[in-house]
Amino acid sequence: MPYRLAIFDFDGTLADSLPWFTSVLNEVALRFGFRTVTPDEIQMLRAKGNREIVRYLGVPAWKLPLIASHMRRLAKDAAGDLRLFPGVEDLLLELCERGVKVAIVSSNGEAAMRQVLGARAWAGLAHVEAGAAMFGKAPRLTRAARRLGVPVSEALAVGDETRDIEAARQAGIAAAAVSWGYATREALAAAEPDHLVDGHAELLMLLRP
């Protein structure tokens, strides 16, 4: 069945924010009292699931919302230096021209995402869910599909981390994992997404209204 709705993650999927994230990680670690890491450790962690990463860093669960809020503020300040992956603007505009509804569900803030995406790409979005998610990402994916009038069976959640795959599965939405973001291709394959894609052309093949 063709997908009529594409629900994108932002960081690591649309925006090339991994270099920025790794540049601030140890500063955040010192601020919130969890383990600092070397570049080699960062590469190792990219091959792990999100729960394994949190355990390795020694982050207590109660600190996660505080850390996420702080990271959103840092991302907002750094938005002028962040860039979309090459071809992302063309991808989003092409989907809109095809009649595919495009949404973003992200823990990042709306102001930062709007600045990085630019006016043309932002104007084409049908729905945006930004900021903290009290009950996780899955309900937000479901809500996006419902508000846009698209059955979950005709929606595709596109992300770059194993938790994106898990959230899509919980929401009853097909998951497309992109190999150019935070998690390695091997880690994504182990999480068994419905689709594992290596380029925008593959996404366009999936998203045919």
Short mmCIF file of C-alpha atoms in Angstrom, two decimals:
data_model
loop_
_atom_site.label_atom_id
_atom_site.label_comp_id
_atom_site.label_asym_id
_atom_site.label_seq_id
_atom_site.Cartn_x
_atom_site.Cartn_y
_atom_site.Cartn_z
CA MET A 1 0.00 0.00 0.00
CA PRO A 2 1.40 3.44 -0.90
CA TYR A 3 2.13 5.80 1.98
CA ARG A 4 0.24 9.10 1.87
CA LEU A 5 1.89 10.61 4.94
CA ALA A 6 5.59 10.89 5.80
CA ILE A 7 6.33 11.74 9.45
CA PHE A 8 9.97 12.75 9.74
CA ASP A 9 12.26 12.94 12.72
CA PHE A 10 14.44 16.04 12.52
CA ASP A 11 17.92 15.67 14.03
CA GLY A 12 20.00 13.12 12.15
CA THR A 13 17.21 12.54 9.63
CA LEU A 14 16.68 15.93 8.01
CA ALA A 15 19.37 17.98 9.77
CA ASP A 16 23.03 17.00 9.92
CA SER A 17 23.27 17.68 13.65
CA LEU A 18 25.51 14.81 14.76
CA PRO A 19 28.73 16.90 14.56
CA TRP A 20 27.11 19.61 16.69
CA PHE A 21 25.74 17.04 19.14
CA THR A 22 29.13 15.41 19.66
CA SER A 23 30.77 18.83 20.10
CA VAL A 24 28.53 19.71 23.07
CA LEU A 25 28.05 16.26 24.60
CA ASN A 26 30.91 16.37 27.09
CA GLU A 27 30.00 19.90 28.18
CA VAL A 28 26.48 18.65 28.90
CA ALA A 29 27.91 15.59 30.66
CA LEU A 30 29.89 17.77 33.05
CA ARG A 31 26.88 19.97 33.72
CA PHE A 32 24.54 17.07 34.51
CA GLY A 33 27.02 14.65 36.06
CA PHE A 34 27.18 11.78 33.62
CA ARG A 35 30.08 10.10 31.85
CA THR A 36 32.17 12.02 29.33
CA VAL A 37 33.24 10.14 26.20
CA THR A 38 36.05 10.06 23.68
CA PRO A 39 35.53 10.20 19.90
CA ASP A 40 36.10 6.43 19.74
CA GLU A 41 33.42 5.88 22.38
CA ILE A 42 30.99 8.03 20.43
CA GLN A 43 31.51 5.84 17.37
CA MET A 44 30.99 2.75 19.51
CA LEU A 45 27.77 4.15 20.98
CA ARG A 46 26.33 4.85 17.54
CA ALA A 47 26.12 1.07 17.14
CA LYS A 48 24.08 0.70 20.34
CA GLY A 49 20.38 1.08 21.07
CA ASN A 50 19.18 4.14 22.95
CA ARG A 51 18.71 2.31 26.26
CA GLU A 52 22.23 0.91 26.05
CA ILE A 53 23.59 4.41 25.40
CA VAL A 54 21.82 5.84 28.44
CA ARG A 55 23.13 2.99 30.63
CA TYR A 56 26.67 3.40 29.34
CA LEU A 57 26.66 7.13 30.03
CA GLY A 58 25.20 6.56 33.50
CA VAL A 59 22.29 8.95 33.06
CA PRO A 60 19.54 8.51 35.69
CA ALA A 61 16.07 8.41 34.17
CA TRP A 62 14.91 11.42 36.20
CA LYS A 63 17.59 13.58 34.59
CA LEU A 64 16.57 12.83 31.01
CA PRO A 65 13.87 15.54 30.77
CA LEU A 66 16.27 18.13 32.23
CA ILE A 67 18.98 17.16 29.77
CA ALA A 68 16.55 17.20 26.84
CA SER A 69 15.34 20.68 27.79
CA HIS A 70 18.92 21.95 28.03
CA MET A 71 19.78 20.41 24.66
CA ARG A 72 16.81 22.15 23.04
CA ARG A 73 18.06 25.50 24.32
CA LEU A 74 21.55 24.78 22.99
CA ALA A 75 20.10 23.71 19.63
CA LYS A 76 18.11 26.92 19.38
CA ASP A 77 21.28 28.96 19.98
CA ALA A 78 23.20 26.89 17.41
CA ALA A 79 20.46 26.81 14.75
CA GLY A 80 22.30 29.30 12.56
CA ASP A 81 25.22 26.88 12.28
CA LEU A 82 23.19 23.72 11.60
CA ARG A 83 22.49 22.55 8.06
CA LEU A 84 20.12 20.18 6.36
CA PHE A 85 21.60 17.12 4.75
CA PRO A 86 22.22 17.75 1.03
CA GLY A 87 19.05 17.26 -0.97
CA VAL A 88 16.63 17.40 1.96
CA GLU A 89 14.87 20.58 0.83
CA ASP A 90 14.36 19.12 -2.65
CA LEU A 91 13.10 15.86 -1.10
CA LEU A 92 10.47 17.63 1.01
CA LEU A 93 9.33 19.85 -1.85
CA GLU A 94 9.08 16.86 -4.20
CA LEU A 95 6.92 14.98 -1.70
CA CYS A 96 4.60 17.96 -1.39
CA GLU A 97 4.33 18.23 -5.17
CA ARG A 98 3.38 14.54 -5.31
CA GLY A 99 0.58 15.12 -2.85
CA VAL A 100 2.25 13.30 0.03
CA LYS A 101 1.51 14.98 3.35
CA VAL A 102 4.71 15.79 5.25
CA ALA A 103 4.95 16.15 9.03
CA ILE A 104 7.74 16.45 11.57
CA VAL A 105 7.67 14.96 15.06
CA SER A 106 10.78 15.92 17.03
CA SER A 107 11.95 16.73 20.54
CA ASN A 108 13.77 19.73 19.07
CA GLY A 109 12.18 23.15 19.40
CA GLU A 110 10.00 24.65 16.68
CA ALA A 111 12.02 27.86 16.35
CA ALA A 112 15.27 25.99 15.74
CA MET A 113 13.71 23.63 13.20
CA ARG A 114 12.01 26.48 11.35
CA GLN A 115 15.34 28.32 11.03
CA VAL A 116 17.27 25.28 9.81
CA LEU A 117 14.58 24.15 7.35
CA GLY A 118 14.08 27.54 5.78
CA ALA A 119 10.88 29.22 4.65
CA ARG A 120 10.16 27.11 1.55
CA ALA A 121 10.47 23.72 3.23
CA TRP A 122 8.68 24.90 6.37
CA ALA A 123 5.73 26.20 4.37
CA GLY A 124 5.18 22.77 2.85
CA LEU A 125 4.77 20.99 6.18
CA ALA A 126 1.28 19.79 6.99
CA HIS A 127 1.89 19.29 10.71
CA VAL A 128 4.65 19.80 13.30
CA GLU A 129 4.98 18.32 16.80
CA ALA A 130 7.93 19.94 18.56
CA GLY A 131 9.47 19.91 22.01
CA ALA A 132 9.19 17.61 25.00
CA ALA A 133 6.94 14.54 24.83
CA MET A 134 5.59 13.54 28.24
CA PHE A 135 4.27 10.19 27.03
CA GLY A 136 6.88 9.37 24.43
CA LYS A 137 6.94 9.65 20.66
CA ALA A 138 4.42 6.98 19.71
CA PRO A 139 1.30 8.96 20.76
CA ARG A 140 2.60 11.96 18.84
CA LEU A 141 2.96 9.89 15.67
CA THR A 142 -0.59 8.62 16.08
CA ARG A 143 -1.87 12.14 16.72
CA ALA A 144 -0.14 13.50 13.61
CA ALA A 145 -1.82 10.87 11.43
CA ARG A 146 -5.21 11.46 13.04
CA ARG A 147 -5.06 15.25 12.68
CA LEU A 148 -4.14 14.92 9.02
CA GLY A 149 -6.90 12.41 8.36
CA VAL A 150 -4.59 9.60 7.26
CA PRO A 151 -4.98 6.02 8.54
CA VAL A 152 -1.86 4.78 10.34
CA SER A 153 -1.65 2.02 7.74
CA GLU A 154 -0.92 4.71 5.12
CA ALA A 155 1.69 6.59 7.18
CA LEU A 156 5.45 6.13 7.22
CA ALA A 157 7.62 7.27 10.14
CA VAL A 158 11.14 8.20 9.01
CA GLY A 159 13.94 8.34 11.58
CA ASP A 160 17.59 7.62 12.23
CA GLU A 161 17.61 5.97 15.68
CA THR A 162 16.39 2.67 17.11
CA ARG A 163 13.95 4.54 19.35
CA ASP A 164 12.30 5.96 16.22
CA ILE A 165 11.67 2.41 15.02
CA GLU A 166 10.28 1.40 18.42
CA ALA A 167 7.95 4.41 18.54
CA ALA A 168 6.62 3.70 15.05
CA ARG A 169 5.98 0.08 15.97
CA GLN A 170 4.09 1.12 19.11
CA ALA A 171 1.98 3.51 17.04
CA GLY A 172 1.16 0.86 14.44
CA ILE A 173 2.97 2.88 11.78
CA ALA A 174 5.53 1.54 9.31
CA ALA A 175 9.11 2.58 10.07
CA ALA A 176 11.75 3.70 7.58
CA ALA A 177 15.23 3.94 9.10
CA VAL A 178 17.76 6.15 7.32
CA SER A 179 21.39 5.11 7.45
CA TRP A 180 22.96 8.59 7.38
CA GLY A 181 22.09 9.77 10.91
CA TYR A 182 23.00 9.06 14.52
CA ALA A 183 22.75 5.26 14.62
CA THR A 184 24.84 2.98 12.44
CA ARG A 185 23.22 0.97 9.68
CA GLU A 186 23.98 -2.24 11.59
CA ALA A 187 22.20 -1.02 14.73
CA LEU A 188 19.18 0.03 12.70
CA ALA A 189 19.05 -3.30 10.84
CA ALA A 190 19.10 -5.15 14.17
CA ALA A 191 15.99 -3.21 15.24
CA GLU A 192 14.17 -4.56 12.15
CA PRO A 193 12.51 -1.51 10.59
CA ASP A 194 10.01 -2.04 7.81
CA HIS A 195 12.39 -0.25 5.44
CA LEU A 196 16.11 0.51 5.74
CA VAL A 197 17.08 3.21 3.27
CA ASP A 198 20.42 4.61 2.17
CA GLY A 199 19.30 7.56 0.06
CA HIS A 200 16.49 9.96 -0.76
CA ALA A 201 15.65 8.16 -3.98
CA GLU A 202 14.63 5.11 -1.97
CA LEU A 203 12.33 7.24 0.18
CA LEU A 204 10.73 8.73 -2.90
CA MET A 205 10.08 5.22 -4.21
CA LEU A 206 8.24 4.35 -0.99
CA LEU A 207 6.22 7.55 -0.85
CA ARG A 208 3.95 7.36 -3.86
CA PRO A 209 0.42 8.60 -3.19
#
